[in-house]
Every structure is written in structure tokens, then in C-alpha cells.
Coordinates of C-alpha atoms in Angstrom, one line a residue:
E230 CA -27.0 -60.1 -51.1
L231 CA -27.3 -57.0 -48.8
Q232 CA -30.5 -58.4 -47.2
N233 CA -28.8 -61.8 -46.6
D234 CA -25.8 -60.1 -45.0
M235 CA -28.0 -57.9 -42.9
L236 CA -30.3 -60.7 -41.7
S237 CA -27.2 -62.8 -40.9
M238 CA -25.8 -59.9 -38.8
L239 CA -29.1 -59.1 -37.1
S240 CA -29.7 -62.8 -36.2
S241 CA -26.5 -62.6 -34.1
Q242 CA -28.4 -60.1 -31.9
R243 CA -25.5 -57.6 -32.1
D244 CA -26.1 -53.9 -32.5
L245 CA -25.6 -52.7 -36.1
Y246 CA -24.6 -49.1 -37.0
F247 CA -24.9 -48.8 -40.8
A248 CA -22.9 -45.6 -41.3
R249 CA -23.5 -45.0 -45.0
T250 CA -26.8 -46.1 -46.4
P251 CA -27.0 -45.7 -50.1
L252 CA -30.3 -44.3 -51.6
D253 CA -30.8 -47.4 -53.7
A254 CA -30.6 -49.7 -50.7
H255 CA -33.2 -48.1 -48.4
Q256 CA -36.1 -50.2 -49.5
S257 CA -34.3 -53.5 -49.3
M258 CA -32.8 -52.6 -45.9
R259 CA -36.3 -51.7 -44.6
E260 CA -37.7 -55.1 -45.8
A261 CA -34.9 -57.0 -44.1
I262 CA -35.2 -55.2 -40.8
T263 CA -39.0 -55.5 -40.7
L264 CA -38.6 -59.2 -41.3
H265 CA -36.2 -59.4 -38.4
A266 CA -38.7 -57.4 -36.3
L267 CA -41.6 -59.6 -37.2
N268 CA -39.5 -62.7 -36.4
H269 CA -38.8 -61.3 -33.0
I270 CA -42.5 -60.5 -32.3
T271 CA -43.6 -63.9 -33.5
K272 CA -41.1 -65.9 -31.5
K273 CA -42.0 -63.9 -28.4
R274 CA -45.7 -64.5 -28.9
R275 CA -45.3 -68.2 -29.5
R276 CA -43.3 -68.5 -26.3
V277 CA -45.9 -66.6 -24.3
L278 CA -48.7 -68.7 -25.7
K279 CA -46.8 -72.0 -25.1
N280 CA -46.2 -71.0 -21.5
N281 CA -49.8 -70.0 -21.0
E282 CA -50.8 -73.5 -22.0
R283 CA -48.2 -75.0 -19.6
L284 CA -49.5 -72.9 -16.8
A285 CA -53.1 -73.8 -17.6
H286 CA -52.4 -77.6 -17.7
A287 CA -50.5 -77.4 -14.4
S288 CA -53.4 -75.5 -12.8
K289 CA -56.0 -78.0 -14.2
A290 CA -54.0 -81.0 -13.0
G291 CA -53.4 -79.4 -9.6
N292 CA -49.6 -79.4 -10.1
P293 CA -47.3 -76.6 -9.0
A294 CA -46.8 -73.9 -11.7
P295 CA -43.6 -74.4 -13.8
E296 CA -40.9 -71.9 -12.8
D297 CA -39.2 -71.4 -16.2
V298 CA -41.9 -69.1 -17.6
Q299 CA -40.1 -65.8 -17.5
D300 CA -41.0 -64.6 -21.0
Q301 CA -42.1 -61.0 -20.7
G302 CA -41.0 -57.5 -20.0
F303 CA -42.7 -54.9 -17.7
T304 CA -44.8 -53.7 -20.6
R305 CA -45.8 -55.3 -24.0
P306 CA -44.1 -53.0 -26.6
S307 CA -40.8 -54.7 -27.5
I308 CA -39.8 -52.8 -30.7
L309 CA -39.3 -49.1 -31.3
I310 CA -38.7 -47.5 -34.7
L311 CA -37.7 -43.8 -34.7
L312 CA -38.2 -41.8 -37.9
P313 CA -38.0 -38.2 -39.0
F314 CA -41.2 -37.7 -40.9
R315 CA -44.7 -39.3 -41.4
S316 CA -43.8 -40.2 -45.0
F317 CA -41.2 -42.6 -43.6
A318 CA -43.8 -44.2 -41.4
Q319 CA -45.7 -45.1 -44.5
K320 CA -42.6 -46.7 -46.0
W321 CA -42.0 -48.8 -42.9
I322 CA -45.6 -49.9 -42.6
T323 CA -45.5 -50.9 -46.3
A324 CA -42.4 -52.9 -45.7
L325 CA -43.9 -54.5 -42.5
T326 CA -47.2 -55.5 -44.2
S327 CA -45.4 -56.8 -47.3
H328 CA -44.4 -59.8 -45.1
T329 CA -48.0 -60.5 -44.0
P330 CA -49.9 -62.5 -46.6
S331 CA -53.3 -61.2 -47.7
P332 CA -56.2 -61.7 -47.8
S333 CA -56.0 -64.0 -44.8
Y334 CA -54.0 -61.4 -42.9
Q335 CA -55.9 -58.2 -42.1
V336 CA -54.5 -54.8 -41.7
E337 CA -56.9 -52.9 -39.4
N338 CA -57.3 -49.1 -39.7
R339 CA -55.3 -49.0 -42.9
A340 CA -57.6 -46.3 -44.5
R341 CA -57.2 -44.1 -41.4
F342 CA -53.4 -44.6 -41.5
Y343 CA -53.2 -43.4 -45.1
T344 CA -55.4 -40.5 -44.4
E345 CA -53.4 -39.3 -41.4
Y346 CA -49.9 -40.2 -42.7
G347 CA -50.4 -39.3 -46.4
L348 CA -50.8 -35.9 -47.9
P349 CA -54.0 -34.0 -47.1
S350 CA -56.8 -34.4 -49.6
G351 CA -56.3 -32.2 -52.6
A352 CA -52.6 -31.4 -51.8
V353 CA -50.1 -31.8 -54.6
D354 CA -46.7 -33.2 -53.9
K355 CA -44.5 -30.9 -56.1
L356 CA -41.4 -33.0 -55.4
A357 CA -42.9 -36.3 -56.4
N358 CA -44.6 -34.8 -59.5
A359 CA -41.6 -32.7 -60.7
D360 CA -39.7 -33.7 -63.8
P361 CA -36.7 -35.9 -63.1
G362 CA -33.6 -33.7 -62.3
T363 CA -35.7 -30.7 -61.2
Y364 CA -34.7 -31.4 -57.6
P365 CA -31.8 -33.5 -56.3
R366 CA -32.8 -37.1 -55.9
D367 CA -31.9 -37.3 -52.2
H368 CA -34.1 -34.3 -51.5
V369 CA -37.0 -35.9 -53.3
E370 CA -36.5 -39.1 -51.4
M371 CA -36.4 -37.2 -48.1
F372 CA -39.2 -34.6 -48.5
S373 CA -41.8 -36.1 -50.8
G374 CA -45.0 -37.0 -49.0
N375 CA -46.1 -35.9 -45.5
V376 CA -43.2 -34.2 -43.7
D377 CA -44.9 -33.7 -40.3
D378 CA -42.3 -34.5 -37.6
A379 CA -44.6 -35.0 -34.6
F380 CA -46.3 -38.5 -34.6
R381 CA -46.5 -41.7 -32.7
L382 CA -48.2 -45.0 -33.7
G383 CA -48.8 -48.2 -31.8
I384 CA -49.0 -51.4 -33.8
K385 CA -50.4 -54.7 -32.4
M386 CA -49.5 -58.0 -34.1
T387 CA -51.8 -61.0 -33.8
R388 CA -51.9 -64.3 -35.6
K389 CA -54.1 -63.0 -38.3
S390 CA -53.9 -59.2 -38.2
V391 CA -51.9 -56.0 -37.9
K392 CA -53.8 -53.5 -35.9
L393 CA -52.6 -49.9 -36.5
F394 CA -53.4 -47.2 -33.8
A395 CA -53.2 -49.7 -31.0
D396 CA -52.8 -48.4 -27.4
F397 CA -49.2 -48.1 -26.4
Y398 CA -49.5 -50.6 -23.6
G399 CA -51.3 -53.1 -25.7
C400 CA -49.1 -52.9 -28.8
D401 CA -46.0 -54.8 -29.9
L402 CA -44.3 -52.2 -32.0
I403 CA -44.1 -48.4 -31.6
L404 CA -43.3 -46.3 -34.6
A405 CA -42.7 -42.6 -33.8
S406 CA -40.6 -39.5 -34.4
P407 CA -38.4 -38.4 -31.5
L408 CA -40.5 -35.2 -31.1
G409 CA -43.8 -37.1 -31.1
L410 CA -42.4 -39.6 -28.5
R411 CA -41.1 -36.8 -26.3
M412 CA -44.4 -34.9 -26.3
S413 CA -46.2 -38.1 -25.3
I414 CA -43.7 -38.8 -22.5
E415 CA -43.9 -35.3 -21.1
K416 CA -47.7 -35.3 -21.3
E417 CA -48.0 -38.7 -19.4
K418 CA -45.1 -37.8 -17.1
N419 CA -43.5 -41.3 -17.6
A420 CA -41.9 -43.4 -20.3
D421 CA -43.0 -46.8 -18.9
F422 CA -44.0 -48.0 -22.4
L423 CA -40.3 -47.8 -23.3
S424 CA -39.2 -50.0 -20.4
S425 CA -39.1 -53.3 -22.2
I426 CA -37.9 -52.3 -25.7
E427 CA -35.8 -55.2 -27.0
V428 CA -35.2 -54.0 -30.6
L429 CA -34.5 -50.4 -31.4
I430 CA -34.4 -49.1 -35.0
V431 CA -33.4 -45.6 -35.8
D432 CA -33.7 -44.7 -39.5
Q433 CA -32.4 -41.6 -41.3
M434 CA -30.2 -40.4 -38.4
D435 CA -28.7 -37.8 -40.7
A436 CA -32.1 -36.2 -41.0
L437 CA -32.7 -36.4 -37.3
T438 CA -29.4 -34.4 -36.7
M439 CA -30.9 -31.7 -38.9
Q440 CA -34.0 -31.6 -36.7
N441 CA -33.5 -31.3 -32.9
W442 CA -30.9 -33.9 -31.7
D443 CA -31.9 -33.2 -28.2
H444 CA -35.2 -35.1 -28.8
V445 CA -33.2 -38.2 -29.8
Q446 CA -31.0 -38.0 -26.7
F447 CA -34.2 -37.5 -24.6
V448 CA -35.7 -40.7 -25.9
F449 CA -32.5 -42.7 -25.5
S450 CA -32.2 -41.6 -21.9
R451 CA -35.7 -43.0 -21.2
L452 CA -35.2 -46.4 -22.8
N453 CA -35.2 -49.5 -20.6
Q454 CA -35.7 -47.7 -17.4
L455 CA -37.5 -49.3 -14.5
P456 CA -41.2 -48.3 -14.8
K457 CA -43.0 -46.1 -12.3
E458 CA -46.1 -48.2 -12.3
S459 CA -46.8 -51.9 -12.5
H460 CA -49.3 -51.8 -15.4
D461 CA -50.9 -55.0 -14.2
A462 CA -47.7 -56.9 -14.9
D463 CA -47.4 -60.5 -13.8
F464 CA -44.0 -60.3 -12.0
S465 CA -43.6 -64.1 -12.0
R466 CA -43.5 -63.9 -15.8
I467 CA -41.0 -61.1 -16.1
K468 CA -37.5 -61.9 -17.4
P469 CA -34.9 -61.7 -14.6
W470 CA -32.7 -59.1 -16.3
Y471 CA -35.6 -56.7 -16.4
L472 CA -36.1 -57.1 -12.6
D473 CA -32.3 -56.6 -12.2
G474 CA -32.4 -53.4 -14.2
H475 CA -30.2 -54.8 -17.0
A476 CA -32.6 -54.5 -19.9
A477 CA -30.3 -52.0 -21.8
Y478 CA -27.6 -54.7 -21.9
L479 CA -30.0 -57.1 -23.8
R480 CA -31.4 -54.5 -26.2
Q481 CA -30.5 -54.8 -29.9
S482 CA -30.1 -51.4 -31.6
I483 CA -30.1 -50.9 -35.4
L484 CA -28.9 -47.4 -36.5
L485 CA -29.1 -46.3 -40.1
T486 CA -27.6 -43.0 -41.5
G487 CA -26.6 -41.7 -44.9
Y488 CA -23.4 -40.3 -43.3
E489 CA -21.8 -40.1 -39.9
T490 CA -21.7 -37.0 -37.7
P491 CA -20.0 -36.6 -34.3
E492 CA -23.5 -36.9 -32.7
T493 CA -24.3 -40.3 -34.4
R494 CA -20.9 -41.7 -33.6
A495 CA -21.2 -40.6 -30.0
L496 CA -24.5 -42.3 -29.7
F497 CA -23.0 -45.5 -31.0
N498 CA -20.0 -45.2 -28.7
S499 CA -21.8 -44.3 -25.5
S500 CA -25.4 -45.4 -25.6
L501 CA -25.2 -49.0 -27.0
K502 CA -24.4 -51.5 -24.2
N503 CA -25.5 -54.7 -25.8
V504 CA -23.6 -57.7 -24.3
A505 CA -23.7 -59.5 -27.7
G506 CA -21.5 -56.7 -29.1
K507 CA -21.8 -54.1 -31.8
V508 CA -20.8 -53.6 -35.4
R509 CA -20.1 -50.4 -37.3
T510 CA -19.7 -50.4 -41.1
E511 CA -16.9 -48.4 -42.7
R512 CA -16.3 -47.4 -46.3
K513 CA -13.7 -45.2 -48.0
W514 CA -15.0 -42.0 -49.5
T515 CA -14.0 -40.6 -52.8
P516 CA -13.7 -36.9 -53.4
V517 CA -16.9 -35.2 -54.5
E518 CA -17.2 -33.9 -58.0
V519 CA -16.9 -30.1 -58.4
P520 CA -16.7 -27.9 -61.5
V521 CA -13.3 -28.0 -63.2
G522 CA -11.0 -25.1 -62.7
I523 CA -12.3 -23.6 -59.4
D524 CA -9.5 -22.8 -57.0
Q525 CA -10.4 -24.4 -53.7
S526 CA -8.5 -23.2 -50.7
F527 CA -8.7 -25.4 -47.5
V528 CA -7.7 -23.4 -44.5
Q529 CA -6.8 -25.2 -41.3
F530 CA -6.8 -23.7 -37.8
D531 CA -5.1 -25.2 -34.8
C532 CA -7.2 -26.6 -32.0
S533 CA -6.0 -28.9 -29.3
H534 CA -9.4 -29.7 -27.6
P535 CA -12.9 -30.1 -29.0
K536 CA -14.4 -27.8 -26.4
D537 CA -12.3 -24.9 -27.7
E538 CA -13.2 -25.6 -31.3
P539 CA -16.1 -23.2 -31.7
E540 CA -14.1 -20.3 -30.2
K541 CA -11.0 -21.0 -32.2
R542 CA -13.0 -21.3 -35.4
F543 CA -14.7 -18.0 -34.8
H544 CA -11.5 -16.3 -33.9
H545 CA -9.7 -17.6 -37.1
F546 CA -12.7 -16.6 -39.3
T547 CA -12.9 -13.0 -37.9
T548 CA -9.2 -12.3 -37.6
Q549 CA -7.7 -14.2 -40.6
I550 CA -10.3 -14.8 -43.3
L551 CA -12.7 -11.9 -43.1
P552 CA -10.0 -9.1 -43.1
V553 CA -8.5 -10.5 -46.3
V554 CA -11.9 -10.8 -47.9
M555 CA -12.9 -7.3 -46.9
K556 CA -9.7 -5.8 -48.4
S557 CA -10.5 -7.3 -51.8
A558 CA -12.9 -5.3 -54.1
V559 CA -13.8 -8.6 -55.8
Q560 CA -14.2 -10.8 -52.8
S561 CA -16.1 -8.4 -50.6
V562 CA -19.2 -8.7 -52.9
N563 CA -21.2 -11.6 -54.3
T564 CA -20.0 -13.7 -51.3
V565 CA -21.9 -16.5 -49.6
V566 CA -20.9 -17.7 -46.2
F567 CA -22.1 -21.2 -45.6
I568 CA -22.4 -22.2 -41.9
P569 CA -23.2 -25.8 -40.8
S570 CA -23.9 -25.2 -37.1
S571 CA -27.0 -23.2 -36.0
F572 CA -25.0 -21.9 -33.0
D573 CA -22.2 -20.7 -35.2
F574 CA -24.7 -19.2 -37.6
I575 CA -26.2 -16.9 -34.9
R576 CA -22.7 -15.9 -33.7
V577 CA -21.5 -15.0 -37.2
Q578 CA -24.7 -13.2 -37.9
N579 CA -24.3 -11.1 -34.8
H580 CA -20.7 -10.3 -35.8
F581 CA -21.8 -9.1 -39.2
R582 CA -24.5 -7.0 -37.7
K583 CA -22.3 -5.3 -35.0
S584 CA -18.8 -5.2 -36.3
L585 CA -18.5 -5.1 -40.1
G586 CA -20.7 -2.4 -41.4
V587 CA -21.4 -4.1 -44.7
S588 CA -24.7 -5.1 -46.3
F589 CA -25.6 -8.7 -45.7
S590 CA -28.7 -10.9 -45.7
V591 CA -29.4 -14.3 -44.1
L592 CA -31.2 -17.5 -45.1
S593 CA -32.0 -19.8 -42.2
E594 CA -34.5 -22.6 -41.6
Y595 CA -36.8 -19.9 -40.0
S596 CA -36.9 -17.7 -43.1
S597 CA -40.4 -17.3 -44.6
N598 CA -41.1 -17.8 -48.3
Q599 CA -41.4 -14.0 -48.6
D600 CA -38.1 -13.4 -46.9
I601 CA -36.4 -16.0 -49.1
S602 CA -37.7 -14.4 -52.3
R603 CA -36.6 -10.9 -51.2
V604 CA -33.2 -12.0 -50.0
R605 CA -32.3 -14.0 -53.1
Q606 CA -33.3 -11.1 -55.4
A607 CA -31.3 -8.6 -53.3
F608 CA -28.2 -10.8 -53.4
F609 CA -28.5 -11.5 -57.1
S610 CA -28.9 -7.9 -58.0
G611 CA -26.0 -6.9 -55.8
K612 CA -27.9 -4.9 -53.2
T613 CA -26.4 -7.0 -50.5
A614 CA -22.7 -8.0 -50.6
F615 CA -22.8 -11.0 -48.3
L616 CA -25.3 -13.8 -47.9
L617 CA -25.2 -16.0 -44.8
V618 CA -26.7 -19.4 -45.4
S619 CA -27.3 -22.1 -42.7
E620 CA -26.9 -25.8 -43.6
R621 CA -30.4 -26.4 -42.1
F622 CA -31.9 -23.9 -44.6
H623 CA -30.4 -25.7 -47.5
F624 CA -31.3 -29.1 -46.2
F625 CA -35.0 -28.2 -45.8
R626 CA -35.4 -25.8 -48.8
R627 CA -32.7 -26.7 -51.4
Y628 CA -33.0 -23.4 -53.3
K629 CA -30.6 -22.6 -56.1
I630 CA -28.9 -19.2 -55.4
R631 CA -27.7 -17.0 -58.2
G632 CA -25.2 -14.3 -58.1
I633 CA -22.5 -16.2 -56.3
R634 CA -18.8 -15.5 -57.1
N635 CA -17.1 -16.2 -53.8
L636 CA -17.8 -19.0 -51.3
I637 CA -16.6 -19.3 -47.7
F638 CA -17.5 -22.5 -45.9
Y639 CA -17.3 -21.7 -42.2
G640 CA -16.9 -25.4 -41.8
P641 CA -17.3 -28.4 -44.2
P642 CA -21.0 -29.2 -44.7
D643 CA -22.3 -32.4 -43.1
H644 CA -24.0 -33.3 -46.4
P645 CA -21.2 -33.6 -49.0
Q646 CA -23.6 -32.9 -52.0
F647 CA -24.2 -29.4 -50.6
Y648 CA -20.5 -28.6 -51.3
T649 CA -20.9 -29.7 -54.9
E650 CA -24.2 -27.8 -55.3
F651 CA -22.9 -24.5 -54.0
L652 CA -19.8 -24.7 -56.2
S653 CA -22.0 -25.2 -59.2
Y654 CA -24.4 -22.3 -58.5
P655 CA -22.1 -19.5 -59.9
F656 CA -22.5 -21.1 -63.3
L657 CA -26.2 -20.6 -63.2
D658 CA -25.3 -17.1 -64.4
D659 CA -24.2 -16.6 -68.0
G660 CA -20.6 -15.9 -68.9
V661 CA -19.1 -17.0 -65.6
D662 CA -15.7 -18.7 -65.9
A663 CA -14.2 -21.0 -63.2
S664 CA -11.4 -18.4 -62.7
D665 CA -14.1 -15.9 -61.5
V666 CA -15.0 -18.1 -58.6
T667 CA -13.2 -18.4 -55.2
C668 CA -13.8 -21.0 -52.5
R669 CA -12.4 -21.2 -49.0
V670 CA -13.1 -24.0 -46.5
L671 CA -12.2 -23.5 -42.9
Y672 CA -11.5 -26.7 -41.0
S673 CA -9.8 -28.3 -38.0
K674 CA -8.8 -31.9 -37.2
Y675 CA -12.2 -32.3 -35.5
D676 CA -13.9 -31.9 -38.9
W677 CA -12.6 -35.3 -40.0
L678 CA -15.9 -37.0 -40.7
R679 CA -17.2 -34.0 -42.8
L680 CA -13.9 -33.4 -44.5
E681 CA -13.5 -37.0 -45.5
R682 CA -16.8 -36.9 -47.4
I683 CA -15.7 -33.9 -49.4
A684 CA -12.0 -34.4 -50.0
G685 CA -12.2 -38.2 -49.9
T686 CA -10.6 -40.4 -47.3
E687 CA -7.1 -40.1 -48.6
G688 CA -7.5 -36.4 -49.4
A689 CA -8.7 -35.6 -45.9
A690 CA -5.8 -37.5 -44.4
A691 CA -3.4 -35.5 -46.5
L692 CA -5.1 -32.2 -45.5
L693 CA -4.8 -33.0 -41.8
K694 CA -1.3 -34.3 -42.2
R695 CA -0.4 -31.0 -43.9
G696 CA -1.7 -29.1 -40.9
A697 CA 0.2 -31.3 -38.4
A698 CA 3.4 -30.8 -40.4

């Protein structure tokens, strides 16, 4: 049913922003989208071949060439798929080739692809081989396999084969990470191979926001621009809207994300210009499950403009929340401060270092395995009173942290499951009662998307209404 709905929507050529992709639906969605992509490539190829025949017949008969043969872009690639890791490239290639019948249909360079995009020889995938329940399911789905984030792959489709590792200017489909594509563009000093993209697919946007969102914006800014070189294009065959510089208005974009962030919504609002229109899915969220009995305190701070939000949040945290915590003998130890934004993380870390004079440790995405082991042990044993944890650290590492009695969320986490996980960690220790655990969540009205995923759609509305009142 989902595939039928998706294919029906995609066939309308409208942009689709699927703002909440459930884990169970990933494979069926990939299969539907690759079928749509193959259909696009096949129709385009048939039209080109048909027009080639018409031109050949006209030339042979000495007749003037037909004028209605505008069937191409400046360059050949017409589909771009952006992904976070090589493991997802494997999944998309599997979905793509599942639609091509074998043995008549050949997949060239398949062995090389699995060598370069699978795990290195002899490597063991601890996530894939772990007992069920050892790691959260979404973490296994995201990080099992090859998690290299710098890759680009050209794929050429012919009547009887799929050729992997094709040259960019001779391929039909480009499959890449934003970083890999950016490195290629900066090396070549042009992005001409992106000038004629007609279908754009961005998968796992929630993971891309945890990498470097600037790479995504870089790629989007280079899409459908007029090329710097001709690349032997036959200008009599180029579609008129390409020549007029209107290619972006005829491009179909398909965006998939597990949850929305302000960055992904902004991309949908400002970067999609499809004249056919665009569709965004919406679903109500229910509150996340947390251990019964924990007193959760949601603390709102006033902010009238999003540009002032980081400053107002920091001011409220340092003048209202921290002084209260520091006065309490119970709350000034065994305390984790969870910080979603990397910029805020650095700022809070500097404040702890310069102003507070208390023992603290940090866990960020840059922490080495040795650092992580040392910091977790020091916090569990009480040698450090505060532990600052970045959301990126938890996204990439997903360590369980023992010794927690007090939680301060500098902002609601992007990933709602992280909230549930951190509230469950105090109970990893024996003899901990829910009344022993405190939890504060700092938020403003601009945290709506994140707050909705934790408190539920109705609960978040009530929290914001409480602040407005």
C-alpha cells in the first residue's frame, strides 16, 4: 500500500518530503523510488533512441531534420542519490538491481563494488553480529556495514546492463555522499555533471544533519546551474528550459528523513522550486516512553527571534538553572548535561572550564576510545561531578553511561529515543529509585519540532501554550 501510494505521488512529478520514515518501511520505500528512477531513465533513453532514428531517416532521405527533438540536458546524468554512508549505497544498489531481471541483465563491476562498499576483508561487524537487543535497532540499521562517508559512484544504464563505476559524464545516475560529491566538485573546480539532474533523492537526512550540513547545502547550491564547459553537447537536442536556465523548476526532489529538523524543513521550504508542486507528509507524535516516577521539569525561556535563541538559551542556563543546581549537594554531582548543538557544546564547555570551578568531563564525537573509557569510569566513580555529552557523540557511539542521578537537557534532543535512553541509564545501577533521579529540559518556542517528538504533539502544544500564558 505504501509503495502504491508513493509511486502514485511520484508519477505526478511533484516533490515529496517524507518527514517521518519508519524503520520497517525503508526497504519498500527504496524499492518504489528506484523503480521510479529506472522508469525515468528508461523513458528518457527510449525518447533519445527514437529521435536518433528520426534524424537518421531524415538525413538518409535528404529531408530537413525534425525540430522537435529536444530530449537531452547539458550532460547525461539525470538522477542524483545523496546518502550518508557506503552501507546505504549497497542497499540502494540492491534495490536498483532487484528490478533488473537476471541472467539476461548484467551488473558490471559488481565484485569491485562489494569489495569497496562492503566491510574490509576479515573485518567483523559487531553491530550486525550482536545479539538482538544489545544495541538499539535504529543504531544497528544506521551503522552496520561500511560507514565511510566520502564516496561517489557513477552508474550507467543500458538495455542489457547496469555498469557500476561509470564516468560521471557517461552515466545516468550518480550515487554519492555530500562530502564525496563536494570533494569531487572542488577537485574538478566545476559541478557541470550536476547541471541536468532531473530527479534528486536524499535519503537519511536526519543522519546527514549529524554529519556536516554545510556539505548538503554546498551540493544543493550547485544543482542545475549552467555548465562552464560544453562537454560536446548537441545544443539542438537540449531541452529549452535548460537553455533558459530554468532546470531547477523542472527537477523532482524526493527527501526522506526519520524526523524533521529546522535544517531539513528549511531545505524543503527554500530549495525546492518544482512547478509541479511539492508535498510534505505530517503525522502526530505520541509522547516517548520514560521510566515511571521520574520528575521531569520542562523549563521554558522567552525568546522573540530565532537569531537571539542561542544567546538567550545560554543566558538562562548559566543564570537560572546552573546556580540552582550548584546550591544543591545532591544535584551538583552525578549530573549529565546533554547538549544537542555542537556550537552550544563548545560554549558550555568553555563556561564550565572558566567560570564554575567544578570537576567535569566531556564526551564529544571527537573523543577517542581511550578518552571515553577514562571519562565514563571517572564519572561512574564520582571523581568528576559533571559530564557534558554532545548529541553527535551519542548518535555515533551510543554508549550506556552509568552513575547518572541528574539530567539536564540544554535543549530537547533531535532524536527522541535519546531522551528515553538517558532517562533509563540511572537504573543501570542497583538500588536506584525513580525519586532519586531529576530531569530538567530547557526549551523555547523554536524547539517545537524536537519538543513534539518527546512530549507528543498535544503535549508540546500545551507546553508552549503554558509559556505564552
